[in-house]
CSV table of C-alpha atoms and ligand atoms in Angstrom, one decimal:
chain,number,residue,atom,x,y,z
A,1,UNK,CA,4.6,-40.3,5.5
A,2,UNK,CA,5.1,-38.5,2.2
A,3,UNK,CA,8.1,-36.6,1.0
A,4,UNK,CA,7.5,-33.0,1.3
A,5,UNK,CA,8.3,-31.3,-1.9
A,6,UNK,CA,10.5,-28.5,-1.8
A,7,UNK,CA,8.8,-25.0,-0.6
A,8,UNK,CA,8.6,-22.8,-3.4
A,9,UNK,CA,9.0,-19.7,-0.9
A,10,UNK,CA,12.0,-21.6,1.4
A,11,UNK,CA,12.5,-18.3,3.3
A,12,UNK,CA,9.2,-16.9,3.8
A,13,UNK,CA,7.1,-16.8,7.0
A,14,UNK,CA,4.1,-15.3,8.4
A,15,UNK,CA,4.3,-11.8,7.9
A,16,UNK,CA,5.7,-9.5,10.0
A,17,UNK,CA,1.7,-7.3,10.1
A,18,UNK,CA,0.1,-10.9,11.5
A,19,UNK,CA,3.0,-11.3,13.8
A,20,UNK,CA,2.6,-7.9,15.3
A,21,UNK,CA,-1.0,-7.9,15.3
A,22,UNK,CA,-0.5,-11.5,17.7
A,23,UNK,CA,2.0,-10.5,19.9
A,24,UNK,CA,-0.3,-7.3,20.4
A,25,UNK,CA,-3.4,-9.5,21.2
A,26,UNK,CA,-1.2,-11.9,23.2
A,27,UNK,CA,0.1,-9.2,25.5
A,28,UNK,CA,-2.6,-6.9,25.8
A,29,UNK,CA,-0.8,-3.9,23.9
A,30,UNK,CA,-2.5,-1.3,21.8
A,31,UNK,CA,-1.9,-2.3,18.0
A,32,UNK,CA,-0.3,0.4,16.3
A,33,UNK,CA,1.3,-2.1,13.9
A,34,UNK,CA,-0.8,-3.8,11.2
A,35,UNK,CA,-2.0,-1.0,9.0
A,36,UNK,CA,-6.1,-0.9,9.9
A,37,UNK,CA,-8.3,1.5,11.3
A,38,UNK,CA,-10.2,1.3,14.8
A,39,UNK,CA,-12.7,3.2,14.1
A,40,UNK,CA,-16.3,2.1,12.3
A,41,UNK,CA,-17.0,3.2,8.5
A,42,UNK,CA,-19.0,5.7,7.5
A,43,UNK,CA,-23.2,4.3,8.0
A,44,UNK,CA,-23.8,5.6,4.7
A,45,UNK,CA,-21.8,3.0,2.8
A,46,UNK,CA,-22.4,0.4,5.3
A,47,UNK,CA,-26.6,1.0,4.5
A,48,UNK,CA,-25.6,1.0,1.2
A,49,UNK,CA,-24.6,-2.9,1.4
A,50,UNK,CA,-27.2,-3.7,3.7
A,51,UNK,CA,-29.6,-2.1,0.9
A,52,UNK,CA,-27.9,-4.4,-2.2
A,53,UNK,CA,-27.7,-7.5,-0.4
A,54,UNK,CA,-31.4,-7.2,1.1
A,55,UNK,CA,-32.2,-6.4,-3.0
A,56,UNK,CA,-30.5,-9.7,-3.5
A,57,UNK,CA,-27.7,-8.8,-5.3
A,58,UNK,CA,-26.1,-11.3,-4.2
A,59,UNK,CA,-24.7,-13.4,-7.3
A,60,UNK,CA,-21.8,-13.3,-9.5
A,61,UNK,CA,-20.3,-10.2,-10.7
A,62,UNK,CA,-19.5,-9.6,-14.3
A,63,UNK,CA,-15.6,-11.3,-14.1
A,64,UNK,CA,-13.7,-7.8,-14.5
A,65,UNK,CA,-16.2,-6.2,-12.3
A,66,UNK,CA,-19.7,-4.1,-11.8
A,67,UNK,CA,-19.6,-1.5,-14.5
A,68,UNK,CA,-21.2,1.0,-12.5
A,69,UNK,CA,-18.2,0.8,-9.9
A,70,UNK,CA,-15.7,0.7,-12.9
A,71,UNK,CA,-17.2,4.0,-14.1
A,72,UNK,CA,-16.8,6.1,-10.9
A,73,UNK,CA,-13.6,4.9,-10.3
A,74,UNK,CA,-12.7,6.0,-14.1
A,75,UNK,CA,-14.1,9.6,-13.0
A,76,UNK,CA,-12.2,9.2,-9.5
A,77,UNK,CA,-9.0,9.2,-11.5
A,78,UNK,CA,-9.8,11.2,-14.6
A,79,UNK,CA,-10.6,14.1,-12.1
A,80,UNK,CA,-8.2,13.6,-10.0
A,81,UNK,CA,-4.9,13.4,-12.7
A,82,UNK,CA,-6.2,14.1,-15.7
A,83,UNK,CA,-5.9,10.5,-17.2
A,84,UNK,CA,-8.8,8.6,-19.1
A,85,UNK,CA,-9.0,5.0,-18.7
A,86,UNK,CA,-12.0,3.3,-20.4
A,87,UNK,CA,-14.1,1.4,-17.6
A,88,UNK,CA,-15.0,-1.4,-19.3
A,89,UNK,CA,-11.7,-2.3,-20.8
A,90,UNK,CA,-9.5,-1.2,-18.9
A,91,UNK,CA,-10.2,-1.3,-14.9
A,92,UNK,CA,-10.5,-4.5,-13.5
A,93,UNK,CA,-11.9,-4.8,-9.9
A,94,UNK,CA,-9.9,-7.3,-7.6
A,95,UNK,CA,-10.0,-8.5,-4.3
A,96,UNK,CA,-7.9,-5.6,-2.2
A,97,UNK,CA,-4.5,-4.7,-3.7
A,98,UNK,CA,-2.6,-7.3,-2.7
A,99,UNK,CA,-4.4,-9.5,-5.5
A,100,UNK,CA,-4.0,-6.9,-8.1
A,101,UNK,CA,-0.2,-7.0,-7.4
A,102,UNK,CA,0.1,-10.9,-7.2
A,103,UNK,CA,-2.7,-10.9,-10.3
A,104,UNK,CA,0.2,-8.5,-12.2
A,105,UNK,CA,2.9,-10.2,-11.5
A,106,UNK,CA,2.0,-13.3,-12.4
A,107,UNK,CA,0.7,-11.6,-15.7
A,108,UNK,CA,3.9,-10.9,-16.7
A,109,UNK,CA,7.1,-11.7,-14.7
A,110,UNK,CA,8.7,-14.9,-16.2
A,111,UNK,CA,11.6,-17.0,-15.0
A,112,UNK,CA,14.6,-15.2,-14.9
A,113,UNK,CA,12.8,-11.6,-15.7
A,114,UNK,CA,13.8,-9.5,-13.4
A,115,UNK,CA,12.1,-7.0,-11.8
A,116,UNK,CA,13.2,-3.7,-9.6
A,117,UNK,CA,12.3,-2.8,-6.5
A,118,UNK,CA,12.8,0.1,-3.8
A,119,UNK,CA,13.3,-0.6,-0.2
A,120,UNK,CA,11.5,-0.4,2.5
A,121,UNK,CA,9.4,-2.3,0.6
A,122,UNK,CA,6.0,-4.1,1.2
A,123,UNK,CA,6.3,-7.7,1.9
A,124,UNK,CA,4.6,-8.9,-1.1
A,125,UNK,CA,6.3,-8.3,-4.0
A,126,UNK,CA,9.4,-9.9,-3.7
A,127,UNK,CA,8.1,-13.3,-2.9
A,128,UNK,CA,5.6,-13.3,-5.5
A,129,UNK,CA,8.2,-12.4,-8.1
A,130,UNK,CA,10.4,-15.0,-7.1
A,131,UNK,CA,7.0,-17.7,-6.7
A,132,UNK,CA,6.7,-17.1,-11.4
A,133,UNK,CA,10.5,-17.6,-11.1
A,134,UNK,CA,11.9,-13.6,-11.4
A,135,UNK,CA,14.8,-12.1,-10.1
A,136,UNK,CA,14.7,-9.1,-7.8
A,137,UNK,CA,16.9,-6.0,-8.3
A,138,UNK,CA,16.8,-3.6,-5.3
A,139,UNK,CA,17.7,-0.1,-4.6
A,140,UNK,CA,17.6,0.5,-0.6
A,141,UNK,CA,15.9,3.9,0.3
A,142,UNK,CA,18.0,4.6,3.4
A,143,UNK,CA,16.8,6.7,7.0
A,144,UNK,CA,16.1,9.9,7.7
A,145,UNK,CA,15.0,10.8,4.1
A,146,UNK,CA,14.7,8.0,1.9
A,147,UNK,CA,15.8,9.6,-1.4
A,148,UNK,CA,16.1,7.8,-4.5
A,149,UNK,CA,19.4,7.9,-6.2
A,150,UNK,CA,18.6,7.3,-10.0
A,151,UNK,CA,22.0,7.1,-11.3
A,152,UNK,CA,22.2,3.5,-9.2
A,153,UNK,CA,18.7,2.5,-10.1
A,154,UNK,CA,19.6,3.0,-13.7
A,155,UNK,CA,22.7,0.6,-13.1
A,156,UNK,CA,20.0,-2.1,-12.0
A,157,UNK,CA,18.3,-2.0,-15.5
A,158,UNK,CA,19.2,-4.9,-17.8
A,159,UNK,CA,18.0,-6.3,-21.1
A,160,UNK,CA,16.3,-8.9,-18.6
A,161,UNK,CA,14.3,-5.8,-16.8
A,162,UNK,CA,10.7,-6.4,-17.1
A,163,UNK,CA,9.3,-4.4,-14.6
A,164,UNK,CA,9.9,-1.8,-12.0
A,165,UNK,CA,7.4,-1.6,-9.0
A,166,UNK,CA,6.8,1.5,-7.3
A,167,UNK,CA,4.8,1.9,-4.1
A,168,UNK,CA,4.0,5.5,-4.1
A,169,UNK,CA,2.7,7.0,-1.0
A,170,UNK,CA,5.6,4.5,0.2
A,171,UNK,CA,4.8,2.0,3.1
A,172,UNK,CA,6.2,1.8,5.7
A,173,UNK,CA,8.4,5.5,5.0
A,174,UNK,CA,5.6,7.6,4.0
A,175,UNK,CA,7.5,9.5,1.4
A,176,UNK,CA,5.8,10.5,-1.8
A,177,UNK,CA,7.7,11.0,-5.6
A,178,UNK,CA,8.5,14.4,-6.3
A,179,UNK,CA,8.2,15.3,-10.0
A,180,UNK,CA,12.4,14.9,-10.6
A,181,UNK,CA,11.6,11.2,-9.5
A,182,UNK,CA,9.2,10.8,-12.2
A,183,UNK,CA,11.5,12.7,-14.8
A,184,UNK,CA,14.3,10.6,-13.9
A,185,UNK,CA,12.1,7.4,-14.5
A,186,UNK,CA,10.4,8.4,-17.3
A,187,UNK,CA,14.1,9.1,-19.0
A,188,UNK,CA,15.3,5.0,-17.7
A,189,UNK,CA,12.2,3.7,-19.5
A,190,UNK,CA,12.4,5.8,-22.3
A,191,UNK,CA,13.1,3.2,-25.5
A,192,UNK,CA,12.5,0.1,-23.1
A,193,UNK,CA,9.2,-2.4,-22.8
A,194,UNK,CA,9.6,-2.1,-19.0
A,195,UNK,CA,6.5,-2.2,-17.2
A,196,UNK,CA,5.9,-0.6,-14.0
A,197,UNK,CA,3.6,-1.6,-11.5
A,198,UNK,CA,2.7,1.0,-9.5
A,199,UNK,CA,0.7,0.5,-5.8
A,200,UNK,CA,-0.8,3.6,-5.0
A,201,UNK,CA,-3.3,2.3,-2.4
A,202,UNK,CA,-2.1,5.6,-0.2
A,203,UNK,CA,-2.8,8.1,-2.8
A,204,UNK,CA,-5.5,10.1,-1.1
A,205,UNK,CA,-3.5,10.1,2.1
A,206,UNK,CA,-0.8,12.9,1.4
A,207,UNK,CA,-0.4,15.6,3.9
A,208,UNK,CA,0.7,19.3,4.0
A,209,UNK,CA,-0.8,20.5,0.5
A,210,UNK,CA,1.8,18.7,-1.2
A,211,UNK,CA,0.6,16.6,-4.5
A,212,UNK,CA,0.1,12.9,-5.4
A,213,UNK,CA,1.8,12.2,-8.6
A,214,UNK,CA,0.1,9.1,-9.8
A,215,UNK,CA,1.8,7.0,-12.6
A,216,UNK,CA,-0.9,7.6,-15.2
A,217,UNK,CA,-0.8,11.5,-15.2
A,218,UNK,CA,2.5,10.7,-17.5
A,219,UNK,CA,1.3,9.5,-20.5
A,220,UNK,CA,4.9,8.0,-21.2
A,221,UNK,CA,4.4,6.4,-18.2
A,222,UNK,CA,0.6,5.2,-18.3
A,223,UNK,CA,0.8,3.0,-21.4
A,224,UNK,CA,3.0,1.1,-19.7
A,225,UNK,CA,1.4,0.7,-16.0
A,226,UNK,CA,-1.3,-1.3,-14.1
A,227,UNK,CA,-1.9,1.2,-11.3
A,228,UNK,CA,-3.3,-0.7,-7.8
A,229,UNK,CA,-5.5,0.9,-5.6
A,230,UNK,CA,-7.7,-0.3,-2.8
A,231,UNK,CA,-11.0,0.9,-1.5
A,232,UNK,CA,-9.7,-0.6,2.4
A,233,UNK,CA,-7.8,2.3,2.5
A,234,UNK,CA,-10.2,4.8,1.0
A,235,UNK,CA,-13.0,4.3,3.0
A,236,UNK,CA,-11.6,2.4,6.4
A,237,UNK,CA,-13.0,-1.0,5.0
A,238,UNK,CA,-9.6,-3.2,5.1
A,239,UNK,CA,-11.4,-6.3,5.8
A,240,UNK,CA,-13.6,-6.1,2.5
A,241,UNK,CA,-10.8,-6.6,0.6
A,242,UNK,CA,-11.6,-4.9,-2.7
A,243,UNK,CA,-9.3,-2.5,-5.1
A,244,UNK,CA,-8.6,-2.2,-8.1
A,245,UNK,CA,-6.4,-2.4,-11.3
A,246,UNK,CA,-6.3,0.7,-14.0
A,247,UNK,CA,-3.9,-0.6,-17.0
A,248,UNK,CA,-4.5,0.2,-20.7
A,249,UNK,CA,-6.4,-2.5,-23.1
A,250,UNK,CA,-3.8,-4.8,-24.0
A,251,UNK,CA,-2.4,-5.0,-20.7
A,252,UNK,CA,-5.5,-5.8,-18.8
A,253,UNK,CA,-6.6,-7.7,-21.2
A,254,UNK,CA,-3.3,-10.0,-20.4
A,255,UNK,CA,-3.9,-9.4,-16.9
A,256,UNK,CA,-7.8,-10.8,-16.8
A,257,UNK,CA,-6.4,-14.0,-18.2
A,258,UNK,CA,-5.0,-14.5,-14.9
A,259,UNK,CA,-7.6,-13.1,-12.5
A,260,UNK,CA,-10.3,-14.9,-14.0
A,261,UNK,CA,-8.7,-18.0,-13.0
A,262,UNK,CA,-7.4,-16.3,-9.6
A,263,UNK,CA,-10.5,-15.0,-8.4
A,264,UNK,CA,-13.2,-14.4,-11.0
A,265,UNK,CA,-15.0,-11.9,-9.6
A,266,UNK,CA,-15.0,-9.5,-6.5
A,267,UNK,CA,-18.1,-9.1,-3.9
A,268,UNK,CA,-21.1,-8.2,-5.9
A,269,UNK,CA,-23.5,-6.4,-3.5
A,270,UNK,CA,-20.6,-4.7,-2.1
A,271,UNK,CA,-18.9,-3.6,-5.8
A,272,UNK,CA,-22.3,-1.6,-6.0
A,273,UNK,CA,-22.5,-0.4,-2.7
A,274,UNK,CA,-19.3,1.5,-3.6
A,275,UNK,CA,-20.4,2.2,-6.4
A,276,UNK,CA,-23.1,4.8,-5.1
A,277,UNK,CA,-21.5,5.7,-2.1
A,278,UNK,CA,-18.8,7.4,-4.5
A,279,UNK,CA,-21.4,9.5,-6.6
A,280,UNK,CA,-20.4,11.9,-4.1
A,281,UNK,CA,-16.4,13.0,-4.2
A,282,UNK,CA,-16.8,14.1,-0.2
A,283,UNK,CA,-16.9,11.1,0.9
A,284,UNK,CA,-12.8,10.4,-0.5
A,285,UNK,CA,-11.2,14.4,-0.6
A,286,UNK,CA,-11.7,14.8,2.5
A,287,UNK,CA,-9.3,12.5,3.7
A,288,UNK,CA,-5.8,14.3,3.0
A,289,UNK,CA,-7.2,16.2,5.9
A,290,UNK,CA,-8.9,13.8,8.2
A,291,UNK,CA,-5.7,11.7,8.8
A,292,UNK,CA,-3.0,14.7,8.8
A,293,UNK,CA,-4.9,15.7,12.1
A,294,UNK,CA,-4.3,11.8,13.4
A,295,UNK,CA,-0.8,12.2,12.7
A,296,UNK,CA,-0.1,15.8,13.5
A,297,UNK,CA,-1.8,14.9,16.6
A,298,UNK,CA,0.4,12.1,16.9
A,299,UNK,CA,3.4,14.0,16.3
A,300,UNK,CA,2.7,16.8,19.0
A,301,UNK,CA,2.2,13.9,21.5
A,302,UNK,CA,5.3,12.6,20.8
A,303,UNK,CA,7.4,15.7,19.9
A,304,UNK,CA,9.1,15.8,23.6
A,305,UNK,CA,9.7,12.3,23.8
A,306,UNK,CA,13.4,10.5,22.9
A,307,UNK,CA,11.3,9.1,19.8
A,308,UNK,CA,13.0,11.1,16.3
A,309,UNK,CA,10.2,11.6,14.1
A,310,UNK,CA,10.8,11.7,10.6
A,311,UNK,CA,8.5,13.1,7.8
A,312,UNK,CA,5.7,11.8,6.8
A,313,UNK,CA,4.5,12.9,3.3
A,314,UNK,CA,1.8,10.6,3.0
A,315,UNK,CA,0.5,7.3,4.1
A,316,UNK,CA,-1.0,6.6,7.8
A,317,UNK,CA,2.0,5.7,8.9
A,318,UNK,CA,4.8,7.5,10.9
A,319,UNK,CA,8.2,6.8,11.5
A,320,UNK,CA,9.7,6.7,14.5
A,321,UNK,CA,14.1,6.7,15.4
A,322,UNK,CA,14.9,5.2,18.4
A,323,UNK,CA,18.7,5.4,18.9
A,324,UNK,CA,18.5,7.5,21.7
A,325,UNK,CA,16.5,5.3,23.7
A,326,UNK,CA,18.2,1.7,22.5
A,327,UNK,CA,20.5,-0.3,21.1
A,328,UNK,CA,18.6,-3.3,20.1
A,329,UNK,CA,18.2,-4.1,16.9
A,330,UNK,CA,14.5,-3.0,15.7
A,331,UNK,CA,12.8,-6.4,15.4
A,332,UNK,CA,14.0,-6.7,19.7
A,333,UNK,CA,12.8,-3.1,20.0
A,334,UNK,CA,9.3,-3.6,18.7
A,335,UNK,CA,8.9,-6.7,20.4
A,336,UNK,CA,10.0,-5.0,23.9
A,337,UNK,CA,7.7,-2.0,23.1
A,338,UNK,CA,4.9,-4.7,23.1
A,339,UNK,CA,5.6,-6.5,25.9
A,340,UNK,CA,7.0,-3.9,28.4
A,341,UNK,CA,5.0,-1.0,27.0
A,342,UNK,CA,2.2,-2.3,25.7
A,343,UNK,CA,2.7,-0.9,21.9
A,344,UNK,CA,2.9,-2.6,19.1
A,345,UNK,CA,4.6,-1.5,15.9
A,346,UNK,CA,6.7,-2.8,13.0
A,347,UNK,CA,10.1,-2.6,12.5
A,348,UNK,CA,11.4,-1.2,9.4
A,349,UNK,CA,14.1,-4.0,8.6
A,350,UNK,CA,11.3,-6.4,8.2
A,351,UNK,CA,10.6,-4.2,4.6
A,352,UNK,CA,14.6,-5.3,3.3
A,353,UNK,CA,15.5,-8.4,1.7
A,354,UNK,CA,18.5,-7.9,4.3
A,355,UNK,CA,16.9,-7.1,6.9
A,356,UNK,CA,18.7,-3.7,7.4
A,357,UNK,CA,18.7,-2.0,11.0
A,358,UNK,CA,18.3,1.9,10.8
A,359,UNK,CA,16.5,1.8,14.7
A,360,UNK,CA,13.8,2.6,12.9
A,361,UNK,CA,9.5,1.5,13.4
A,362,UNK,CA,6.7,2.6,12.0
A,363,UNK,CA,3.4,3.2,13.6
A,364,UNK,CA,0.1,3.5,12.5
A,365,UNK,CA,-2.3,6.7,13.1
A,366,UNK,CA,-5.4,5.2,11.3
A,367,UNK,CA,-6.7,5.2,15.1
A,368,UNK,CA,-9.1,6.6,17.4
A,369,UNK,CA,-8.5,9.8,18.9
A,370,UNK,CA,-8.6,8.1,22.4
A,371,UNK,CA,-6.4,5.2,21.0
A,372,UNK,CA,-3.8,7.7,20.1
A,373,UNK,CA,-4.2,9.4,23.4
A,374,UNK,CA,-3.2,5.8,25.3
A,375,UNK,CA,-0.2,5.0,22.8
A,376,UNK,CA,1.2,8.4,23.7
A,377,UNK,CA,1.2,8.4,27.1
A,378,UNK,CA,2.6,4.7,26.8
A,379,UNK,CA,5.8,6.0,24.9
A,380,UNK,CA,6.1,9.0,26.5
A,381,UNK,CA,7.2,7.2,30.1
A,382,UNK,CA,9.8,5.8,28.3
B,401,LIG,N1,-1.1,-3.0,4.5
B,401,LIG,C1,-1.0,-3.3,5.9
B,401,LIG,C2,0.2,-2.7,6.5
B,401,LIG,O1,1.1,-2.3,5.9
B,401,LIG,C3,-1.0,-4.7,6.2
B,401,LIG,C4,-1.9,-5.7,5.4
B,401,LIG,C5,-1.6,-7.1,5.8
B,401,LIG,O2,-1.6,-7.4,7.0
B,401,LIG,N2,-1.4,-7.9,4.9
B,401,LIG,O3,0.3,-2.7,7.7
């Protein structure tokens, strides 16, 4: 028997989405907690791969990825904020978003760099900082609003600060940056090389007419961003696992060093399946709207129930307050609401370092209409 070297991630385990997702399975329950939709993709896009990899597209992509994908997704942004990023040079197609943000870490967090992060915050960035040996800073967004106070996020900003990572739609809150947030951020970088890594992968999910501010609409901002965005969430293809990576030249040119060696390239005949299926803008603005129905419909379902809802700004996720209803911490509340109720969710301490219990879960509206309608009568006998 050999020695087992030391873990390099001593207090990481599965994630709390392929926990859910099992005790779901295991118990029957409807799986309102791993963030996925239940319903099929559009046929269009799906013909559209069928179509490439019948052509026999089916070889290497170019390593940063198909030209004719990084060129709509340059006009995807440019008309959508304003921002030019050149498609050859400077958007680099990965494999979902999760790579871009392990890809851009491990660009350029060093040992003892540290990096700022707000909670609730998605389970990957904090272990892959600390996997290149950087130390995390946190400022915890609290229950029922989740504001940022800037004056303590400043106070986490060292000389050692080399990036700040901001996951805007947040998951699991679903609040959005308002302009002030941006100001007060732009004003803490000002003078600094901080980098920000920004994970927008909710951006076209923002209800209520209210405005995604993406990083890269701030020029003070955008030279100093790689801005993560996946096509799972855009077009209900999570399982594909393909995004992308918009930084300026001499950052991506840092961060292809890595993905070359991390992935190389990204699905070929699918890269140009997306490619055509996003000629037409339709098939991505209409979305705002198509999940603010799920989760108004959500909402008025379970608007008489003991649930508190709080806003939801963006995202497809809504959270839910269950002190009137419980005591148990959330992690026993989610795990009862599977096994007893037969609905599964996430709860929110699994997003802090320290595991902080607001009685707070999230569920996820990316769902069938008829799916929705079972979760709702579930919770509303309780
Ligand atoms: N992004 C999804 C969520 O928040 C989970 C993805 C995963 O399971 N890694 O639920």
């Amino acid at each position: 028997m050999i020695q087992l070297p030391l873990s390099k991630l001593s207090n990481v385990g599965t994630t709390i989405f392929s926990q859910m997702t099992q005790l779901a399975n295991e118990n029957e329950a409807i799986n309102l907690s791993q963030g996925f939709p239940d319903f099929t993709p559009d046929s269009e896009l799906l013909d559209h791969v069928d179509h490439f990899i019948k052509k026999g597209f089916n070889q290497y992509a170019p390593m940063g990825g198909m030209i004719g994908l990084k060129e709509e997704i340059a006009r995807k942004i440019e008309n959508s904020h304003q921002a030019i990023y050149h498609p050859d040079s400077e958007i680099t197609v990965t494999a979902g978003g999760t790579q871009a943000i392990f890809t851009a870490i491990a660009t350029f967090v060093k040992k003892d760099d540290e990096v700022i992060i707000f909670e609730p915050a998605y389970d990957c960035y904090e272990p892959t900082v600390e996997l290149f040996g950087g130390i995390v800073k946190r400022f915890e967004m609290k229950a029922p609003d989740y504001e940022i106070d800037w004056s303590t996020v400043k106070n986490l900003v060292s000389d050692k600060t080399k990036m700040i990572i901001l996951n805007n739609p947040n998951n699991p809150s679903g609040k959005i940056l308002k302009e002030n947030d941006i100001q007060e951020l732009i004003k803490i970088v000002e003078g600094t090389s901080i980098l920000i890594l920004s994970d927008e992968v909710y951006e076209n999910i923002v209800f209520d007419g209210k405005q995604h501010l993406s990083i890269c609409k701030y020029p003070e901002l955008k030279e100093r961003s790689l801005l993560v965005a996946s096509f799972g969430k855009l077009f209900h293809v999570t399982g594909w696992k393909i995004g992308y990576c918009a930084a300026p030249k001499s950052l991506t040119d840092e961060f292809r060093k890595v993905h070359q060696f991390n992935v190389f390239s990204v699905n070929t005949p699918i890269q140009l399946a997306l490619a055509e299926y996003m000629k037409n803008p339709d098939h991505y603005n209409h979305l705002n709207q198509f999940f603010q129905e799920k989760r108004d419909f959500l909402r008025k379902g379970l608007a008489n129930t003991s649930f508190e809802l709080l806003d939801c700004e963006g995202t497809y996720f809504q959270a839910l307050k269950y002190d009137k209803i419980s005591d148990k911490n959330d992690f026993d509340f989610a795990s009862e609401l599977t096994i007893n109720h037969k609905v599964a969710s996430v709860p929110f301490s699994s997003f802090y370092k320290n595991k902080l219990n607001e009685n707070v879960i999230r569920l996820c509206f990316a769902k069938k209409q008829e799916t929705l309608e079972r979760a709702i009568e579930n919770l509303s006998k309780i």
